[in-house]
Amino acid sequence: MSTSSGTGSANHRNGTHRSSLRAQSSASTSAPAHKPSLKSKTVLRKSSPAALGSAPSASKSGNGGDSGVPGRVRVAVRLRPRNGEEMIADADFADCVELQPEVKRLKLRKNNWDTDTFEFDEVLTEYASQKRVYEVVAKPVVEGVLDGYNGTIMAYGQTGTGKTYTLGQLGEEDVADRGIMVRAMEDILAQVSLETDSISVSYLQLYMETVQDLLDPANDNIAIVEDPKSGDVSLPGATLVEIRDQHSFLELLQLGEAHRFAANTKLNTESSRSHAILMVHVRRSLKTESNGNSHMTKSLKPPLVRKGKLVVVDLAGSERISKSGSEGHTLEEAKSINLSLSALGKCINALAENSSHVPFRDSKLTRLLRDSFGGTARTSLVITIGPSPRHRGETTSTIMFGQRAMKVENMVKLKEEFDYKSLSKRLEVQLDSLIEENERQQKAFVDEIERITVEAHNQISEAEKRYANALEEEKQRYQNDYVESIKKLEENWSKNQKKLAAERLALGEKSGLDITSNGNRSIAPALEEVSELKRMVQKEAQLKMAAEEEVNRLKLQLTESKRVEVSGNSEIMRLHKMLETETQQKEKLEEEIATLHTQLLQLSLTADETRQNLERHGSQKTSGGALDSFMSQLKLPQLQDPGNAEKPPVAKLFEQVGLQKILSLLEADDADVRIHAVKVVANLAAEEANQQQIVEAGGLTSLLMLLRNTEDETIHRVAAGAIANLAMNETNQELIMDQGGIDLLSSTAANAQDPQTLRMVAGAIANLCGNDKLQTKLRSEGGIAALLGMVRCGHPDVLAQVARGIANFAKCESRASTQGTKRGKSLLIEDGALSWIVQNAKTETTAIKRHIELALCHLAQHEGNAKEMVKEGAIWELVRISRECSREDIRSLAHRTLTSSPTFLTELRRLRVDIR
Ligand code: ADP
Ligand code: MG
């Protein structure tokens, strides 16, 4: 390139240049580009070789390339050496072109005497080395790509003129043969840092308006995408391979070439018919210099990246396809094959002529190369020509294409942008760390606040303490002062007193009193004594006052506690009263219940009997018609309460029926008749006046027979009632006993269910118990046992009769013991009656209670029972009776008994019970 000696007349559009030579050229700003003239033999266009790929200084300005810098498409012409065939075939002919590289001119021989001269940016002879071609044609563009500009290197020419040789030669056999692609990548790899920058490559073929991926043959119809904003063209569907070293790039090119060959075989075409496109994307990060900006400003500035794209295009052969004619394509196919190339020619024409419309959209190639011609890329075109005069036509058309391309002006733009992604990533990290820092600071803040609060509290309490101390000291000081001044006052006072005394003395002397010095001395102690006495009196008065106060206080306390006590007592009294009332009511209710019970029993009994009578009324045609009619109205109140019994008209009955007849009915076959008869007899027996008559008539025997022979409980009940009535008479008692009455009554009791039956039986036995003569017999025949056995039913009426019997028996025994006929323990006690007595002594039922109390008193009369009574606890019941019994006579009886029995007295003394 230093060989250039160009005038630089056409360099004005390149702006500033790197080399001194370029700078020199730029200084000469002559006329704008001329229209090239094929005819002119003068220099039409001159340019320095360096200018071909000169990078605009805008690349250093870093203005993002928005405005862009004008940059013409650079065109070099390369002549292929004669090949073997041409050596022979064209041996007698001169080459069709003559090159003048030093003036960058090409002379096209029209005929032996006429030539057309053309000026190019670079003229490369058949001797030009691959290295030189790279440096002149490609290197400036590659450097631009590394600086962040898009770049295009393209070869245009007839098939076989060396396009592929120039661009794609791998140089595996001879390194000197390496073409532009290989050298470009070598340069790029040498320049970039793979740590921060990246290189990626796509390799494509365009054939019959179809873009095929040479790195992935399956990918055979790749879409071209244009960014409507930036106008950038991309092929998102193309395989993009990252390149990290030259070797992998060479492999990739080989692979692409192999695929291209395979694809073209399949399509039955030659590679000369297709366009090969290599795209190299270079992404470089700019090292942002730390310029002392603040941390924030620096971190907010996104890193800069420059993205340069190098496009290397090995165009299809520029010869007209119709001329080759060897491939058997139809005309339509031929049109399609050449469409892209002819469209490129049209676009370049339009651009060269500054036409308002450039038909970029007419073909895929022109769409792909939109940036390369009239766009923002830096573009270098190599037109390849052969020397053979036989191809003069094609060579001429190639030269004309090149000439037109030289007129195409691009606005080169720097492809620099901010990397917002990495900025945002970095900012996120920063934000996180700031958040953490903020949290820590907040915690520290809270801690600090806490610390200050605690400190403040401490200070406050400290101040309070100091204040209290000071206060105390002050108080103490004042007290001391006070004591001090009191002392002083006292001293003054005594001084004054003395003075006064002295004055008095003096006065005394004056008035002629004989007060010796001795006498003077005796007055002072007297005065002191007086004041001492005064003090004592005062003290006493104080003490008295304090004592009085104390007394008053205690008095008040006393009144208070008294008041409380009184209110408490009245409350207790009230409760006591309530309790008493409750107890009384309870007792009343219980009594009522018992009465109601009895009444209920009586009513049900009466109802039962009345019902039976009514049922039988009229149907019974026995001889006792009058009896029946009478009996139907019968009631047996006498049995319940003989005293209040409604007296039946017995006299009338006797008159009508006769006792014998009634008694005979007791043995009647009809049970009902027997029942009625026994009721009548019982009613009669309730009258004392009838009793003897009944017994004499054999009524007692008949009644006892009924107990023995019938099982009817009603008969048992009524019969027992009658027997009980009869048993009130002493003679009858003996009769009953003689006729085995005890036994009969015992078995009746044992079988009875009805409490009233038991009541009658118990009543009968109780009456027998009152007979002094029958005591032993009664007991031995099981009378007492039968009596005690009946308590099982628990009915108060029965219990009352049992208690009565026991009391009667005990009375007889006590009588016997008083008369001295009784020795040893009571038969009652022997039969176990005592424990029942003690158990029931506290009963609330008055009827039972009276009998039990009497029984206890009678038993206690006999000293022989005393031990047993102590043992069974009966003594306590006696004590209770002697104190609480409402009947005065029983109370005094119990008392007498207790006090007259040595055993009881001993026991009571032992237990320190005072019965007085
Ligand atoms: P095209 O790609 O334009 O059809 P090629 O690059 O295939 O042409 O070249 C055709 C032949 O010419 C190849 O054998 C190539 O090696 C040879 N050739 C092309 N240019 C040169 C050159 N400058 N020096 C030596 N041989 C060349
Ligand atoms: Mg080729």
Short mmCIF file of C-alpha atoms in Angstrom, two decimals, residues 55-409:
data_model
loop_
_atom_site.label_atom_id
_atom_site.label_comp_id
_atom_site.label_asym_id
_atom_site.label_seq_id
_atom_site.Cartn_x
_atom_site.Cartn_y
_atom_site.Cartn_z
CA ALA A 55 -11.77 3.44 8.84
CA PRO A 56 -13.56 6.65 9.68
CA SER A 57 -12.28 8.37 12.74
CA ALA A 58 -15.78 8.24 14.06
CA SER A 59 -14.86 4.86 15.39
CA LYS A 60 -12.86 6.61 18.01
CA SER A 61 -15.40 9.24 18.76
CA GLY A 62 -17.64 6.76 20.49
CA ASN A 63 -20.76 8.64 19.54
CA GLY A 64 -22.65 5.42 18.91
CA GLY A 65 -22.64 5.93 15.16
CA ASP A 66 -26.03 7.42 15.01
CA SER A 67 -25.05 10.10 12.61
CA GLY A 68 -22.68 7.93 10.62
CA VAL A 69 -19.74 8.90 8.49
CA PRO A 70 -19.80 8.84 4.71
CA GLY A 71 -17.85 5.94 3.30
CA ARG A 72 -17.84 4.93 -0.32
CA VAL A 73 -17.86 1.34 -1.41
CA ARG A 74 -14.27 0.46 -2.13
CA VAL A 75 -13.60 -1.53 -5.29
CA ALA A 76 -10.46 -3.44 -6.21
CA VAL A 77 -9.89 -5.33 -9.42
CA ARG A 78 -7.92 -8.52 -9.49
CA LEU A 79 -6.61 -10.19 -12.56
CA ARG A 80 -6.18 -13.93 -12.55
CA PRO A 81 -3.03 -15.26 -14.17
CA ARG A 82 -3.45 -17.18 -17.33
CA ASN A 83 -4.27 -20.75 -16.62
CA GLY A 84 -2.92 -23.72 -18.52
CA GLU A 85 -5.66 -23.72 -21.07
CA GLU A 86 -5.37 -20.02 -21.72
CA MET A 87 -1.63 -20.31 -22.09
CA ILE A 88 -2.26 -22.54 -25.03
CA ALA A 89 -5.47 -21.19 -26.47
CA ASP A 90 -4.58 -17.54 -26.12
CA ALA A 91 -0.92 -17.96 -26.82
CA ASP A 92 -1.07 -15.74 -29.87
CA PHE A 93 -3.21 -13.08 -28.27
CA ALA A 94 -2.51 -10.42 -25.83
CA ASP A 95 -4.49 -10.15 -22.60
CA CYS A 96 -7.66 -8.17 -22.89
CA VAL A 97 -6.60 -5.91 -20.05
CA GLU A 98 -3.52 -4.02 -19.19
CA LEU A 99 -3.02 -3.03 -15.60
CA GLN A 100 -1.27 0.01 -14.29
CA PRO A 101 -1.32 -0.70 -10.56
CA GLU A 102 0.87 2.22 -9.65
CA VAL A 103 -1.79 4.59 -10.91
CA LYS A 104 -4.60 2.16 -10.12
CA ARG A 105 -5.71 2.04 -13.65
CA LEU A 106 -6.93 -0.70 -15.84
CA LYS A 107 -6.81 -0.49 -19.54
CA LEU A 108 -9.38 -2.57 -21.34
CA ARG A 109 -8.34 -3.36 -24.84
CA LYS A 110 -11.17 -2.82 -27.17
CA ASN A 111 -9.05 -3.72 -30.20
CA ASN A 112 -5.47 -3.46 -31.17
CA TRP A 113 -5.57 0.28 -31.30
CA ASP A 114 -8.13 1.36 -28.82
CA THR A 115 -8.36 0.98 -25.08
CA ASP A 116 -10.66 2.19 -22.32
CA THR A 117 -9.03 3.21 -19.11
CA PHE A 118 -10.68 2.70 -15.74
CA GLU A 119 -9.57 3.80 -12.37
CA PHE A 120 -10.15 1.62 -9.31
CA ASP A 121 -9.44 1.91 -5.67
CA GLU A 122 -6.99 -0.89 -6.06
CA VAL A 123 -5.60 -2.69 -9.05
CA LEU A 124 -4.22 -6.12 -8.31
CA THR A 125 -2.17 -7.75 -10.97
CA GLU A 126 -1.81 -11.40 -11.62
CA TYR A 127 1.26 -11.25 -9.42
CA ALA A 128 -0.48 -9.84 -6.38
CA SER A 129 0.01 -12.13 -3.41
CA GLN A 130 -2.89 -13.33 -1.31
CA LYS A 131 -1.41 -11.51 1.67
CA ARG A 132 -1.33 -8.25 -0.24
CA VAL A 133 -4.83 -8.76 -1.50
CA TYR A 134 -6.01 -9.35 2.08
CA GLU A 135 -4.24 -6.30 3.39
CA VAL A 136 -5.47 -4.03 0.68
CA VAL A 137 -8.99 -5.29 0.29
CA ALA A 138 -10.00 -6.88 3.57
CA LYS A 139 -7.87 -5.72 6.46
CA PRO A 140 -9.36 -2.23 6.76
CA VAL A 141 -12.79 -3.73 6.80
CA VAL A 142 -11.82 -6.32 9.41
CA GLU A 143 -10.34 -3.61 11.57
CA GLY A 144 -13.58 -1.72 11.26
CA VAL A 145 -15.49 -4.78 12.37
CA LEU A 146 -13.24 -5.07 15.41
CA ASP A 147 -13.99 -1.43 16.15
CA GLY A 148 -17.74 -2.03 16.01
CA TYR A 149 -18.67 -1.37 12.40
CA ASN A 150 -20.36 -3.72 10.05
CA GLY A 151 -18.25 -4.73 7.15
CA THR A 152 -18.72 -6.47 3.82
CA ILE A 153 -16.15 -8.09 1.60
CA MET A 154 -17.50 -9.36 -1.65
CA ALA A 155 -16.12 -10.91 -4.78
CA TYR A 156 -17.84 -10.36 -8.09
CA GLY A 157 -16.78 -11.85 -11.40
CA GLN A 158 -17.13 -14.46 -14.05
CA THR A 159 -16.86 -18.06 -13.00
CA GLY A 160 -13.28 -19.21 -12.86
CA THR A 161 -11.77 -15.77 -12.39
CA GLY A 162 -10.65 -16.42 -8.83
CA LYS A 163 -13.48 -15.23 -6.49
CA THR A 164 -13.29 -18.33 -4.36
CA TYR A 165 -9.52 -18.31 -4.59
CA THR A 166 -9.46 -14.78 -3.31
CA LEU A 167 -11.99 -15.24 -0.54
CA GLY A 168 -12.16 -18.86 0.45
CA GLN A 169 -8.79 -20.42 -0.21
CA LEU A 170 -7.89 -22.37 2.92
CA GLY A 171 -4.17 -22.54 2.16
CA GLU A 172 -3.74 -25.88 3.79
CA GLU A 173 -0.97 -26.89 1.43
CA ASP A 174 0.62 -23.51 1.12
CA VAL A 175 0.06 -20.94 3.81
CA ALA A 176 0.73 -18.21 1.29
CA ASP A 177 -2.43 -19.24 -0.50
CA ARG A 178 -4.71 -18.47 2.45
CA GLY A 179 -7.62 -16.37 1.34
CA ILE A 180 -9.44 -13.48 2.92
CA MET A 181 -11.78 -15.52 5.16
CA VAL A 182 -8.92 -17.37 6.82
CA ARG A 183 -6.78 -14.32 7.21
CA ALA A 184 -9.66 -12.22 8.49
CA MET A 185 -10.38 -14.73 11.21
CA GLU A 186 -6.71 -14.88 12.11
CA ASP A 187 -6.69 -11.14 12.54
CA ILE A 188 -9.90 -11.12 14.55
CA LEU A 189 -8.73 -13.88 16.85
CA ALA A 190 -5.50 -12.05 17.40
CA GLN A 191 -7.29 -8.88 18.36
CA VAL A 192 -10.06 -10.00 20.65
CA SER A 193 -9.91 -11.23 24.20
CA LEU A 194 -11.95 -14.39 24.47
CA GLU A 195 -12.67 -13.68 28.12
CA THR A 196 -14.72 -10.60 27.38
CA ASP A 197 -15.38 -10.82 23.66
CA SER A 198 -17.04 -13.38 21.49
CA ILE A 199 -16.92 -14.49 17.87
CA SER A 200 -19.63 -16.52 16.24
CA VAL A 201 -20.04 -17.63 12.70
CA SER A 202 -22.81 -18.58 10.30
CA TYR A 203 -22.16 -19.99 6.85
CA LEU A 204 -24.93 -19.93 4.27
CA GLN A 205 -25.65 -20.52 0.64
CA LEU A 206 -28.19 -18.63 -1.40
CA TYR A 207 -29.48 -20.49 -4.39
CA MET A 208 -32.63 -19.93 -6.37
CA GLU A 209 -33.83 -17.47 -3.76
CA THR A 210 -33.46 -19.95 -0.94
CA VAL A 211 -31.11 -19.50 1.95
CA GLN A 212 -29.54 -22.77 3.05
CA ASP A 213 -27.50 -23.40 6.16
CA LEU A 214 -24.11 -24.77 5.19
CA LEU A 215 -23.48 -25.73 8.81
CA ASP A 216 -26.76 -27.66 9.05
CA PRO A 217 -27.94 -28.97 5.65
CA ALA A 218 -31.35 -29.89 7.07
CA ASN A 219 -31.89 -26.21 7.66
CA ASP A 220 -32.52 -25.37 4.02
CA ASN A 221 -34.93 -22.48 4.01
CA ILE A 222 -33.84 -19.78 6.37
CA ALA A 223 -35.91 -16.65 6.68
CA ILE A 224 -34.41 -13.20 6.44
CA VAL A 225 -35.63 -10.91 9.18
CA GLU A 226 -35.38 -7.15 9.07
CA ASP A 227 -35.66 -4.97 12.14
CA PRO A 228 -38.14 -2.29 11.04
CA LYS A 229 -36.56 0.23 13.41
CA SER A 230 -32.86 -0.18 12.82
CA GLY A 231 -33.17 -1.78 9.42
CA ASP A 232 -30.74 -4.44 10.60
CA VAL A 233 -30.99 -7.68 8.72
CA SER A 234 -30.55 -10.98 10.49
CA LEU A 235 -31.02 -14.68 9.95
CA PRO A 236 -32.28 -15.98 13.30
CA GLY A 237 -32.75 -19.43 11.87
CA ALA A 238 -29.13 -19.82 10.88
CA THR A 239 -26.77 -21.96 12.89
CA LEU A 240 -24.41 -19.78 14.85
CA VAL A 241 -21.14 -21.40 15.87
CA GLU A 242 -18.90 -19.82 18.44
CA ILE A 243 -15.31 -19.65 17.32
CA ARG A 244 -12.52 -19.83 19.83
CA ASP A 245 -9.61 -20.75 17.64
CA GLN A 246 -8.45 -20.81 14.04
CA HIS A 247 -8.47 -24.55 13.78
CA SER A 248 -12.15 -24.87 14.57
CA PHE A 249 -12.87 -22.14 12.05
CA LEU A 250 -11.01 -23.99 9.31
CA GLU A 251 -12.93 -27.15 10.15
CA LEU A 252 -16.13 -25.19 9.98
CA LEU A 253 -15.23 -23.79 6.55
CA GLN A 254 -14.39 -27.27 5.31
CA LEU A 255 -17.61 -28.62 6.66
CA GLY A 256 -19.50 -25.82 4.95
CA GLU A 257 -17.72 -26.47 1.70
CA ALA A 258 -18.53 -30.18 1.87
CA HIS A 259 -22.17 -29.40 2.54
CA ARG A 260 -22.19 -26.91 -0.30
CA PHE A 261 -20.86 -29.55 -2.64
CA ALA A 262 -23.42 -32.10 -1.50
CA ALA A 263 -26.25 -29.61 -1.76
CA ASN A 264 -25.28 -28.55 -5.25
CA THR A 265 -25.00 -32.13 -6.44
CA LYS A 266 -28.45 -32.73 -5.15
CA LEU A 267 -29.74 -29.63 -6.88
CA ASN A 268 -27.88 -30.56 -10.03
CA THR A 269 -25.99 -27.28 -10.16
CA GLU A 270 -22.49 -25.90 -9.74
CA SER A 271 -21.27 -23.87 -6.86
CA SER A 272 -20.72 -21.12 -9.36
CA ARG A 273 -24.48 -20.70 -9.54
CA SER A 274 -24.92 -20.06 -5.88
CA HIS A 275 -23.80 -17.35 -3.52
CA ALA A 276 -21.81 -18.34 -0.47
CA ILE A 277 -22.16 -16.08 2.54
CA LEU A 278 -19.99 -16.18 5.64
CA MET A 279 -21.11 -14.10 8.58
CA VAL A 280 -18.76 -13.38 11.44
CA HIS A 281 -20.27 -11.70 14.50
CA VAL A 282 -17.77 -10.02 16.75
CA ARG A 283 -18.98 -8.77 20.10
CA ARG A 284 -16.51 -6.81 22.12
CA SER A 285 -16.85 -5.35 25.58
CA LEU A 286 -15.28 -1.99 26.08
CA LYS A 287 -13.20 -1.58 29.16
CA THR A 288 -14.72 1.39 30.95
CA GLU A 289 -11.94 3.49 32.34
CA SER A 290 -12.43 4.47 35.95
CA ASN A 291 -12.44 8.21 35.71
CA GLY A 292 -12.85 9.03 39.36
CA ASN A 293 -16.60 9.24 39.09
CA SER A 294 -18.65 8.45 42.11
CA HIS A 295 -19.51 4.88 42.86
CA MET A 296 -23.12 5.49 41.95
CA THR A 297 -22.50 7.15 38.62
CA LYS A 298 -20.10 4.45 37.68
CA SER A 299 -22.43 1.64 38.58
CA LEU A 300 -25.32 3.25 36.76
CA LYS A 301 -23.39 3.45 33.52
CA PRO A 302 -24.02 0.26 31.59
CA PRO A 303 -20.97 -1.35 30.06
CA LEU A 304 -20.43 -0.58 26.40
CA VAL A 305 -20.36 -3.31 23.82
CA ARG A 306 -19.46 -3.07 20.21
CA LYS A 307 -20.96 -5.48 17.79
CA GLY A 308 -19.37 -5.74 14.42
CA LYS A 309 -20.56 -8.06 11.71
CA LEU A 310 -18.30 -9.12 8.90
CA VAL A 311 -20.07 -10.48 5.86
CA VAL A 312 -17.95 -12.22 3.26
CA VAL A 313 -19.87 -12.95 0.06
CA ASP A 314 -18.57 -15.22 -2.66
CA LEU A 315 -21.05 -14.34 -5.38
CA ALA A 316 -22.27 -16.63 -8.09
CA GLY A 317 -20.55 -16.31 -11.42
CA SER A 318 -21.52 -13.12 -13.10
CA GLU A 319 -21.64 -14.66 -16.60
CA ARG A 320 -25.04 -14.86 -18.13
CA ILE A 321 -26.57 -18.20 -17.51
CA SER A 322 -28.22 -18.45 -20.87
CA LYS A 323 -24.80 -18.39 -22.33
CA SER A 324 -23.52 -21.32 -20.35
CA GLY A 325 -26.55 -23.36 -21.28
CA SER A 326 -24.98 -26.53 -20.09
CA GLU A 327 -26.92 -27.18 -16.97
CA GLY A 328 -30.25 -28.07 -18.41
CA HIS A 329 -32.19 -25.56 -16.42
CA THR A 330 -35.42 -24.19 -17.71
CA LEU A 331 -35.59 -20.54 -18.52
CA GLU A 332 -37.60 -19.85 -15.39
CA GLU A 333 -34.98 -21.60 -13.31
CA ALA A 334 -32.26 -19.66 -15.04
CA LYS A 335 -34.06 -16.45 -14.26
CA SER A 336 -34.38 -17.45 -10.64
CA ILE A 337 -30.73 -18.48 -10.46
CA ASN A 338 -29.64 -15.10 -11.67
CA LEU A 339 -32.33 -13.09 -9.97
CA SER A 340 -30.29 -12.13 -6.96
CA LEU A 341 -27.27 -11.12 -8.97
CA SER A 342 -29.21 -9.04 -11.45
CA ALA A 343 -31.13 -7.45 -8.58
CA LEU A 344 -27.79 -6.55 -7.00
CA GLY A 345 -26.75 -4.91 -10.27
CA LYS A 346 -30.00 -2.94 -10.39
CA CYS A 347 -29.60 -1.77 -6.81
CA ILE A 348 -26.07 -0.68 -7.39
CA ASN A 349 -27.15 1.17 -10.52
CA ALA A 350 -29.90 2.90 -8.60
CA LEU A 351 -27.51 3.81 -5.80
CA ALA A 352 -24.89 4.99 -8.23
CA GLU A 353 -27.40 7.22 -9.94
CA ASN A 354 -28.76 8.46 -6.62
CA SER A 355 -32.10 7.13 -7.64
CA SER A 356 -34.91 7.73 -5.24
CA HIS A 357 -35.87 4.10 -5.34
CA VAL A 358 -33.46 1.28 -4.71
CA PRO A 359 -35.12 -2.12 -5.29
CA PHE A 360 -33.50 -3.91 -2.34
CA ARG A 361 -36.58 -5.98 -1.78
CA ASP A 362 -36.41 -7.59 -5.21
CA SER A 363 -34.17 -10.44 -4.10
CA LYS A 364 -32.86 -12.19 -1.11
CA LEU A 365 -29.30 -11.21 -1.88
CA THR A 366 -30.12 -7.53 -2.03
CA ARG A 367 -32.11 -7.81 1.14
CA LEU A 368 -29.16 -9.49 2.83
CA LEU A 369 -26.70 -6.96 1.48
CA ARG A 370 -28.84 -3.92 2.13
CA ASP A 371 -26.44 -2.74 4.77
CA SER A 372 -23.46 -3.31 2.52
CA PHE A 373 -24.60 -1.04 -0.27
CA GLY A 374 -26.01 2.29 0.72
CA GLY A 375 -26.23 1.19 4.33
CA THR A 376 -24.09 1.59 7.41
CA ALA A 377 -21.43 -0.97 6.63
CA ARG A 378 -17.99 -0.51 5.30
CA THR A 379 -17.87 -2.42 2.03
CA SER A 380 -15.02 -3.68 -0.03
CA LEU A 381 -15.67 -5.27 -3.41
CA VAL A 382 -13.16 -7.31 -5.37
CA ILE A 383 -14.00 -7.77 -8.98
CA THR A 384 -12.13 -10.65 -10.51
CA ILE A 385 -11.33 -10.83 -14.15
CA GLY A 386 -9.54 -13.24 -16.37
CA PRO A 387 -6.95 -12.26 -18.95
CA SER A 388 -8.51 -14.07 -21.91
CA PRO A 389 -9.66 -11.90 -24.76
CA ARG A 390 -12.25 -14.54 -25.49
CA HIS A 391 -14.16 -13.39 -22.45
CA ARG A 392 -13.83 -9.73 -23.15
CA GLY A 393 -17.56 -9.20 -22.92
CA GLU A 394 -17.88 -10.70 -19.48
CA THR A 395 -14.77 -8.91 -18.35
CA THR A 396 -16.15 -5.63 -19.60
CA SER A 397 -19.43 -6.12 -17.80
CA THR A 398 -17.55 -7.02 -14.62
CA ILE A 399 -15.47 -3.88 -14.90
CA MET A 400 -18.60 -1.81 -15.43
CA PHE A 401 -20.19 -3.36 -12.35
CA GLY A 402 -17.15 -2.41 -10.37
CA GLN A 403 -17.18 1.10 -11.70
CA ARG A 404 -20.81 1.57 -10.72
CA ALA A 405 -20.20 0.11 -7.30
CA MET A 406 -17.51 2.69 -6.70
CA LYS A 407 -20.18 5.33 -6.77
CA VAL A 408 -22.19 3.81 -3.99
CA GLU A 409 -21.96 5.87 -0.89
#
